[in-house]
Short mmCIF file of C-alpha atoms in Angstrom, two decimals:
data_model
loop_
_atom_site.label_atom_id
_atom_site.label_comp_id
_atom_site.label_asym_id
_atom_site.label_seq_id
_atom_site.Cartn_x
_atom_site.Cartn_y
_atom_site.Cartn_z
CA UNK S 7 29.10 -40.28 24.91
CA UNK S 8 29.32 -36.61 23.54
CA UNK S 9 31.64 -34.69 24.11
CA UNK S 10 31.52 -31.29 25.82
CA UNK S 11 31.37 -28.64 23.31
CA UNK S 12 31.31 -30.76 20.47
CA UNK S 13 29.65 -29.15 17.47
CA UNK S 14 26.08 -30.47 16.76
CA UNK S 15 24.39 -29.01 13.75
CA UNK S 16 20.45 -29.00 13.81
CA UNK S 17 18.91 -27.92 10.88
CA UNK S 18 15.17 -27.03 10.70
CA UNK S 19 16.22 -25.64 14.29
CA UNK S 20 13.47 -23.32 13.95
CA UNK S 21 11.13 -25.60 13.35
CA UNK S 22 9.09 -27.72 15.81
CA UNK S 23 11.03 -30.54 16.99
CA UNK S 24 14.40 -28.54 16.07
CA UNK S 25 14.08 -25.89 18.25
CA UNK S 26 13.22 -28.40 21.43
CA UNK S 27 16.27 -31.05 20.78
CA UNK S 28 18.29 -27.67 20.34
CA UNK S 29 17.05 -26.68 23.87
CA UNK S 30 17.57 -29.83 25.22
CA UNK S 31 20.88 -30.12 23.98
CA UNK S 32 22.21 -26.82 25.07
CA UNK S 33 20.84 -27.83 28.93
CA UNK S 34 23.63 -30.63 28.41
CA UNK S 35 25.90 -28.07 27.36
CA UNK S 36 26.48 -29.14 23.93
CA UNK S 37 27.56 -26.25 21.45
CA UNK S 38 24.23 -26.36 18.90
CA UNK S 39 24.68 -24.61 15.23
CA UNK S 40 21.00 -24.37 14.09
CA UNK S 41 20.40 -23.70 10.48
CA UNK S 42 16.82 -23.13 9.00
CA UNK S 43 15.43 -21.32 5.92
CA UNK S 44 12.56 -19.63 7.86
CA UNK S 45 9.86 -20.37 5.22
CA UNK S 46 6.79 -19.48 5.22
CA UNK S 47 4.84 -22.68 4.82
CA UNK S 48 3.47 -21.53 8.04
CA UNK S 49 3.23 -18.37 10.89
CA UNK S 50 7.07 -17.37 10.46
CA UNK S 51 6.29 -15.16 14.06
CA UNK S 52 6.45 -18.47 15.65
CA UNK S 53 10.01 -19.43 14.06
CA UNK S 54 11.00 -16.48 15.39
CA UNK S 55 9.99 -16.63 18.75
CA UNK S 56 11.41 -20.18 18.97
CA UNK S 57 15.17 -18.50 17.94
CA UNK S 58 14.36 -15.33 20.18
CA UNK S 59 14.48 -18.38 22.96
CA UNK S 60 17.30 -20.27 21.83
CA UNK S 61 19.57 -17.28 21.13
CA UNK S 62 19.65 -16.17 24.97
CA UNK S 63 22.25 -19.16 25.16
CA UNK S 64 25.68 -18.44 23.86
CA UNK S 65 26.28 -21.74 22.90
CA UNK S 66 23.57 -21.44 20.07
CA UNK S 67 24.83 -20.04 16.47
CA UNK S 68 22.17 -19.49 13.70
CA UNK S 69 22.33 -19.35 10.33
CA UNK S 70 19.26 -18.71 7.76
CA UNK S 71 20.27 -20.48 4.95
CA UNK S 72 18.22 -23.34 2.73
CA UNK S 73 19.75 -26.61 2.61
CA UNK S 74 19.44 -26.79 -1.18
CA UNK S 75 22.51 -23.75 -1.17
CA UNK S 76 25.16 -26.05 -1.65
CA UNK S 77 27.92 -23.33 -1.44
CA UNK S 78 26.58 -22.06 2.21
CA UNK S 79 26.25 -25.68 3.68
CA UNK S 80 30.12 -26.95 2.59
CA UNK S 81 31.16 -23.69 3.73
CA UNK S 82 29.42 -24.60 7.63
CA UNK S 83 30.80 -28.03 7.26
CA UNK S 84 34.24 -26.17 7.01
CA UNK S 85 34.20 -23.77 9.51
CA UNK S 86 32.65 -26.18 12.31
CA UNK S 87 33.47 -29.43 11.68
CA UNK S 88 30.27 -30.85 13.18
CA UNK S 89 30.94 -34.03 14.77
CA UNK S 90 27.24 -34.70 15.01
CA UNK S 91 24.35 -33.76 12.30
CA UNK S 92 20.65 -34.12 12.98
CA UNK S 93 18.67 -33.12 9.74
CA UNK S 94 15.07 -31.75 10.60
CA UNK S 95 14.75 -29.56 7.90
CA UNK S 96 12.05 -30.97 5.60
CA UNK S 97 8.72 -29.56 3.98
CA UNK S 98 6.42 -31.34 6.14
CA UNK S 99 2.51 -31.98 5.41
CA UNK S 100 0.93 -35.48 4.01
CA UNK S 101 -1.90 -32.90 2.69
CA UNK S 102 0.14 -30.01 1.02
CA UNK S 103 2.19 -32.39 -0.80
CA UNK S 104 -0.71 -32.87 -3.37
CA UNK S 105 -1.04 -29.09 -3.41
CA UNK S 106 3.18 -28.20 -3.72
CA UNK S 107 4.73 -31.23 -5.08
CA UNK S 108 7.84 -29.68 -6.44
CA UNK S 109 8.40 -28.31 -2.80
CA UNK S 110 8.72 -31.69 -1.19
CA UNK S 111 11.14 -32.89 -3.92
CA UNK S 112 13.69 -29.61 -3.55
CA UNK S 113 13.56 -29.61 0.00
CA UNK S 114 13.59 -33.44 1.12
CA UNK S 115 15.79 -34.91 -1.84
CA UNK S 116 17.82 -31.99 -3.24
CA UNK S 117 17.91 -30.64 0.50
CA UNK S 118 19.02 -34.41 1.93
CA UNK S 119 20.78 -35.03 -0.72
CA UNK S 120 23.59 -31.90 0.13
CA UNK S 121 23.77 -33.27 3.78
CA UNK S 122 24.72 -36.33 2.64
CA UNK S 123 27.42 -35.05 0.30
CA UNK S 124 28.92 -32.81 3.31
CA UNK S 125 29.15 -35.46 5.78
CA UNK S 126 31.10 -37.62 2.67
CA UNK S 127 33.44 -34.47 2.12
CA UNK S 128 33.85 -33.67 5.57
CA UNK S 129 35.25 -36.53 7.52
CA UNK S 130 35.10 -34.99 11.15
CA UNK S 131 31.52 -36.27 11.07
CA UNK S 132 30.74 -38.78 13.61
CA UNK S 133 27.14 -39.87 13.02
CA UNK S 134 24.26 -38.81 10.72
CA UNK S 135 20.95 -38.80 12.38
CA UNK S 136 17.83 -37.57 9.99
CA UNK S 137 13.90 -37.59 10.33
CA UNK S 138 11.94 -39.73 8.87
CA UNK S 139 8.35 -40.59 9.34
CA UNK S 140 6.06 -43.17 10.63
CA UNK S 141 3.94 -42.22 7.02
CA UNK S 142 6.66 -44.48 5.17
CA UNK S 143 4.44 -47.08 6.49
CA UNK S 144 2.07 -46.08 3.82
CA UNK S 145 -0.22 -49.02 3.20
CA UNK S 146 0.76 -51.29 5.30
CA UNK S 147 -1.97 -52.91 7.49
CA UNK S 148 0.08 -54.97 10.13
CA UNK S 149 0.12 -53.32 13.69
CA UNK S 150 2.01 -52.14 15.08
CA UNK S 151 4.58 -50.74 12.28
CA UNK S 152 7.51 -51.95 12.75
CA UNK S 153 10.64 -51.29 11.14
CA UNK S 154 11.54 -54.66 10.42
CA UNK S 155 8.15 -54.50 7.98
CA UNK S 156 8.45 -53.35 4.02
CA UNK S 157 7.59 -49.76 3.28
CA UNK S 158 7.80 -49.80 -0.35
CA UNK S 159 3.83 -48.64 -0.82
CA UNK S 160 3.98 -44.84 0.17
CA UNK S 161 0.65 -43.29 -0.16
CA UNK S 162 1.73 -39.88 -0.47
CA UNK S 163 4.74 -37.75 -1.75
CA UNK S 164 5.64 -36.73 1.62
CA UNK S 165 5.97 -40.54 2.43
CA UNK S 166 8.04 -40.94 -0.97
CA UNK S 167 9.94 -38.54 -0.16
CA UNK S 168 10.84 -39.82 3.53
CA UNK S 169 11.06 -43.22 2.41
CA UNK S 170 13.63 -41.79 -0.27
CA UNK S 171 15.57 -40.31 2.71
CA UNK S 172 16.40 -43.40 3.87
CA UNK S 173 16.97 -45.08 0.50
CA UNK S 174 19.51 -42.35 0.00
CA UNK S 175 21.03 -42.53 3.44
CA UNK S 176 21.56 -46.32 2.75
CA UNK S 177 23.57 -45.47 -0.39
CA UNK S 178 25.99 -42.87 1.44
CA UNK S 179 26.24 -46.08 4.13
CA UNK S 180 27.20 -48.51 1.91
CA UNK S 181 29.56 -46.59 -0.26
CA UNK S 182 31.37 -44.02 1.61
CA UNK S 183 30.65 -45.57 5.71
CA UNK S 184 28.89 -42.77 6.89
CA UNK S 185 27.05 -44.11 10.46
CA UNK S 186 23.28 -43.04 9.58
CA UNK S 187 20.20 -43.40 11.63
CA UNK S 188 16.88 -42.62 10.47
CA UNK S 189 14.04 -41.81 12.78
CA UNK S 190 10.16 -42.22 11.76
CA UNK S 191 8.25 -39.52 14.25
CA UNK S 192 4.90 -40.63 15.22
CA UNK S 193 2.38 -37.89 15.61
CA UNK S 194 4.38 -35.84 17.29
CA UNK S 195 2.93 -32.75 19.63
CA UNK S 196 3.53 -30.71 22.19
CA UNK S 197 3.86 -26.85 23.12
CA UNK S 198 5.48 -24.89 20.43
CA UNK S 199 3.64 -26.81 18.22
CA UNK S 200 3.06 -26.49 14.27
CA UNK S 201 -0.11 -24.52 13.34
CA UNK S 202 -0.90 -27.49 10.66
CA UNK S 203 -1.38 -30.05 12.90
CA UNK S 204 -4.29 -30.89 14.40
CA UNK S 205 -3.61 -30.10 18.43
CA UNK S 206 -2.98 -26.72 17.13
CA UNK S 207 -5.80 -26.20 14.77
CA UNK S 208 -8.61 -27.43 16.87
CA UNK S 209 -7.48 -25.92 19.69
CA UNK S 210 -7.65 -22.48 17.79
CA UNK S 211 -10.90 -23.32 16.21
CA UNK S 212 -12.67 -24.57 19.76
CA UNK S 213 -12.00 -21.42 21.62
CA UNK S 214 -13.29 -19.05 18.64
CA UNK S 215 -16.64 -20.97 18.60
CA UNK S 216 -15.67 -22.21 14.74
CA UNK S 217 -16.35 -25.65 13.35
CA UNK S 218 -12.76 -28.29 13.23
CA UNK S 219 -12.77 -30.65 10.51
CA UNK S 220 -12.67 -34.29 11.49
CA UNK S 221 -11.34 -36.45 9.33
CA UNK S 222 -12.51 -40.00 8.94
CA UNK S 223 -15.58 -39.01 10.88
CA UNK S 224 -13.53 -39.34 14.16
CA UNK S 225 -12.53 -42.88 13.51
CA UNK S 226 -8.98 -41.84 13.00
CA UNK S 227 -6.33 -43.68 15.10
CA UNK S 228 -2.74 -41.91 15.96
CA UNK S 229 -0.17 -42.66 18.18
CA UNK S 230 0.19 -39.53 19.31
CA UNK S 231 3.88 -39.04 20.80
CA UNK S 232 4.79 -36.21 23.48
CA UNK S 233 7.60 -34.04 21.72
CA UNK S 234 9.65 -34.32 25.33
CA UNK S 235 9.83 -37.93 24.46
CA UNK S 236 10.83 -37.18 21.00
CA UNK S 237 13.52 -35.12 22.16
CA UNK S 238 15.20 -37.76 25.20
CA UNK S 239 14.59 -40.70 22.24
CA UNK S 240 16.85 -38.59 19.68
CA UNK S 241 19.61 -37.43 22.73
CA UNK S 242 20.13 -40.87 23.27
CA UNK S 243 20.55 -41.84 19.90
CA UNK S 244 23.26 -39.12 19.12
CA UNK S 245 25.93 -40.63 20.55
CA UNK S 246 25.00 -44.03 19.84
CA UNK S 247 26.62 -44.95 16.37
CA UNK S 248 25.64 -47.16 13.77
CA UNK S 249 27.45 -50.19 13.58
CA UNK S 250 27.23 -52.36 10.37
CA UNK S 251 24.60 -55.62 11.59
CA UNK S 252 27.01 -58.70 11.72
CA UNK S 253 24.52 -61.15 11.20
CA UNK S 254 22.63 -59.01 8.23
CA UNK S 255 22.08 -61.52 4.89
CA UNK S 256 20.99 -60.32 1.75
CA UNK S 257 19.15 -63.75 1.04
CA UNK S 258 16.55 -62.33 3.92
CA UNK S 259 17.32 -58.75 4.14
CA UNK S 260 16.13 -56.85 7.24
CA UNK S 261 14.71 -53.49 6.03
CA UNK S 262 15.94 -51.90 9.78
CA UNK S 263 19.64 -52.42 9.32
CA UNK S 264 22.03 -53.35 6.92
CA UNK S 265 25.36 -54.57 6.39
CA UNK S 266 26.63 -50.81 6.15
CA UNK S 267 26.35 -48.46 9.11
CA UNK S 268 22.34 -47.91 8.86
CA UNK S 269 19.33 -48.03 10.55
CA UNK S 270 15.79 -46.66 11.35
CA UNK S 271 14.04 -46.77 14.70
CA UNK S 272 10.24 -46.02 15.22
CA UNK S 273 9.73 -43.22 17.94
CA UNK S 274 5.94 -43.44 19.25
CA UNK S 275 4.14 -43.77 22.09
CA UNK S 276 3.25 -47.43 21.42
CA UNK S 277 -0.41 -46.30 22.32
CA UNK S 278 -2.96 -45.41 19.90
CA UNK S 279 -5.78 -42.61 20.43
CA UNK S 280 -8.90 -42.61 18.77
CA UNK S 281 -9.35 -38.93 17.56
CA UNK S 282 -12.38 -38.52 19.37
CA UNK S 283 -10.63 -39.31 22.38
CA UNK S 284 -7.86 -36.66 21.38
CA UNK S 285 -10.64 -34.06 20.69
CA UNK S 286 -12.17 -35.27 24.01
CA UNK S 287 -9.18 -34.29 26.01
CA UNK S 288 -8.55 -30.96 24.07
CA UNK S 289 -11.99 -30.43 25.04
CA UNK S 290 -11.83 -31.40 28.66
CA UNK S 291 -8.50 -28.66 29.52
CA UNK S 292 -10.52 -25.79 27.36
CA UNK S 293 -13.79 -26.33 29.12
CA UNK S 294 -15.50 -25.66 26.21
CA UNK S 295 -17.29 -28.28 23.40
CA UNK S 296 -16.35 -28.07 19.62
CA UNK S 297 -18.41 -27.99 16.86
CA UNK S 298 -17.61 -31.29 14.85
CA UNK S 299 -17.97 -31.57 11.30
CA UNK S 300 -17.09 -35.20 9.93
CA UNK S 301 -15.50 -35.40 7.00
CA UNK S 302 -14.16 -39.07 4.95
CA UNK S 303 -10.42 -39.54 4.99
CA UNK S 304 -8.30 -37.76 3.21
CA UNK S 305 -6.29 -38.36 0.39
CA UNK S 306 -2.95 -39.87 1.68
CA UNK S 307 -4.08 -40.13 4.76
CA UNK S 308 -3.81 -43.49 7.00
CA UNK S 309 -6.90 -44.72 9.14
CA UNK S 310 -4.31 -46.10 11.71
CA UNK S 311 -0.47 -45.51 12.44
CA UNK S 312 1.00 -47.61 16.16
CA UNK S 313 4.90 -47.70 16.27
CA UNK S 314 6.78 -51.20 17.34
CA UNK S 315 9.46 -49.02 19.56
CA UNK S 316 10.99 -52.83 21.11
CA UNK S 317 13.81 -51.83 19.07
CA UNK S 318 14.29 -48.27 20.62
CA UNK S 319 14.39 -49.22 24.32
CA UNK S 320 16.53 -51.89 23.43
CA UNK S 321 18.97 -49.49 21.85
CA UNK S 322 18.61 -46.43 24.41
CA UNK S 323 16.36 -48.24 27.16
CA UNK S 324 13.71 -46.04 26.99
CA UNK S 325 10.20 -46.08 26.20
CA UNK S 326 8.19 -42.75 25.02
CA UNK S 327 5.29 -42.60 27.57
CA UNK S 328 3.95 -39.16 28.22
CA UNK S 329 -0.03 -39.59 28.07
CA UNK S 330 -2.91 -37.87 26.21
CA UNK S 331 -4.18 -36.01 28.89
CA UNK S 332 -0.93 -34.58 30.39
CA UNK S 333 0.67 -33.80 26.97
CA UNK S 334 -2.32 -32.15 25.87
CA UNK S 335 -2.96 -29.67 29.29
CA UNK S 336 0.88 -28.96 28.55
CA UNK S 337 -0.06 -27.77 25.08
CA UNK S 338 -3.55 -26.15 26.42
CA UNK S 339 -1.67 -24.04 29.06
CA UNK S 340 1.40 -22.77 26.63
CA UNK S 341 -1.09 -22.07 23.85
CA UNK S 342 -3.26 -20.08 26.22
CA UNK S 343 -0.19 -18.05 27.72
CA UNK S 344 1.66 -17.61 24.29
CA UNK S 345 -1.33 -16.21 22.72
CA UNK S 346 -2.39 -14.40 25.42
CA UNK S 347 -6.08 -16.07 25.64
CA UNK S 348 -8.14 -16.12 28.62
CA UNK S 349 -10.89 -18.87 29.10
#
């Protein structure tokens, strides 16, 4: 278990799913250091009114930095000794990463790649735990994904670059013994959600009477997973540390663990949505209809992702499980208060 007090650094704590483990993690008590960069890749007011939340707790320390500044990162590893690490900080977006390439690489290798070299140099560091993403899956066909299946056909340089991640994370394993576990999020939403995603954008668009772009005409398949779910899967998993797999042989390697300290769990909802159904259930808490227009799939998009979790409520014996309807009325009802919209 954790420790009281122990230092936990979150970066990307302003960011979606970093500023909700930071919550949850300062209700158990747990000092949190968040770091983030406060970009601009979208509404920075919402960053800020994520920290404005997280900063009424003492226990929270921030610090804007970018995880590619070298200099500021060692220096954070020095002054806290962070016995825990949970790396969130990533340009996300399967869709801008054909518009901003270079942005994926600096922030999701070069980024990574400093995290990794301050858990080597600072030894006080119990257990590396990083995001990955179900889009590693790439073109794989075989549902559910499971992490025992190959992901070496990315169809996208945000999927490179997560696949990378882990790739990279392997390395620092093998070589130096640092405990990593990698984490592939499955459609992950929820209140406080990113304005790029697609709870957030039709949402928007439906109550201003303008058109939302479905992709795939509507045929599109997620497993859409509640962010509380997200958050008790990766609370679990922090104290849990990677052991090398005994029984591991290179002659049949397991892509899911390793010989070194390593390993990468799914977290879904086991459950796939149609995205008519999703748009259905937006829809039904709005009380209002949206204007549909279909569009083919997108470039590096998937028709289908479903996560194989067996391995994840094995490990923490839990299973994500919030459902469609109740995770999107949460969303509905902070979106409406946040922005201040009456239906």
């Amino acid at each position: 278990m954790i420790k009281e007090k122990e230092p936990i650094l979150v970066t990307g704590a302003a960011g979606f799913i970093g500023f909700h483990l930071a919550q949850r993690l300062l209700k158990l008590n747990y000092q949190v250091i968040g770091l983030d960069n406060i970009n601009s890749y979208y509404d920075q007011k919402l960053k800020y009114s994520r920290l404005e939340i997280l900063k009424k707790d003492p226990s929270f320390i921030f610090h804007e930095a970018d995880l590619t500044d070298k200099v500021t990162l060692n220096s954070l590893f020095d002054q806290y000794q962070f016995a825990y690490v949970v790396n969130l900080a990533a340009q996300a977006g399967v869709r801008y990463s054909t518009i901003n390439p270079h942005a994926y690489l600096e922030s999701n290798l070069h980024g990574f790649l400093n995290i990794l070299e301050a858990c080597r140099h600072h030894g006080k560091v119990k257990h590396l735990v990083y995001a990955s993403s179900s889009s590693v899956y790439g073109a794989n066909k075989t549902l559910p994904f499971s992490i025992h299946h190959n992901v070496d056909h990315p169809i996208s340089l945000y999927a490179a670059s997560k696949k990378s991640n882990e790739l990279m994370a392997h390395a620092y394993s093998a070589l130096y013994n640092i405990p990593t576990t990698g984490l592939r999020f499955f459609s992950v939403y929820g209140p406080y959600g990113r304005p790029d995603m697609a709870l957030f954008i039709f949402t928007k668009s439906i109550l201003e009477g303008k058109p939302i772009e479905v992709y795939n005409n509507g045929e599109m398949k997620r497993d859409f997973t509640y962010i509380d779910d997200i958050v008790e899967s990766v609370v679990r998993l922090i104290p849990k540390i990677t052991k090398p797999n005994p029984v591991w042989s290179g002659h049949k390697p397991d892509p899911a663990t390793s010989f070194a300290p390593y390993r990468v769990f799914n977290i879904g909802n086991n459950h796939t949505v149609q995205l008519l159904a999703f748009i259905e259930a937006i829809e039904e808490q709005l009380g209002k209809k949206a204007i549909k227009k279909m569009l083919p799939l997108q470039d590096g998009d998937v028709p289908e992702n479903f996560a194989d979790v067996e391995d994840l409520i094995r490990e923490i014996d839990f299973k994500p499980s919030t459902s469609i309807h109740d995770g999107v009325a949460k969303f509905v009802s902070w979106y409406l208060e946040f922005y201040q919209v009456k239906v």
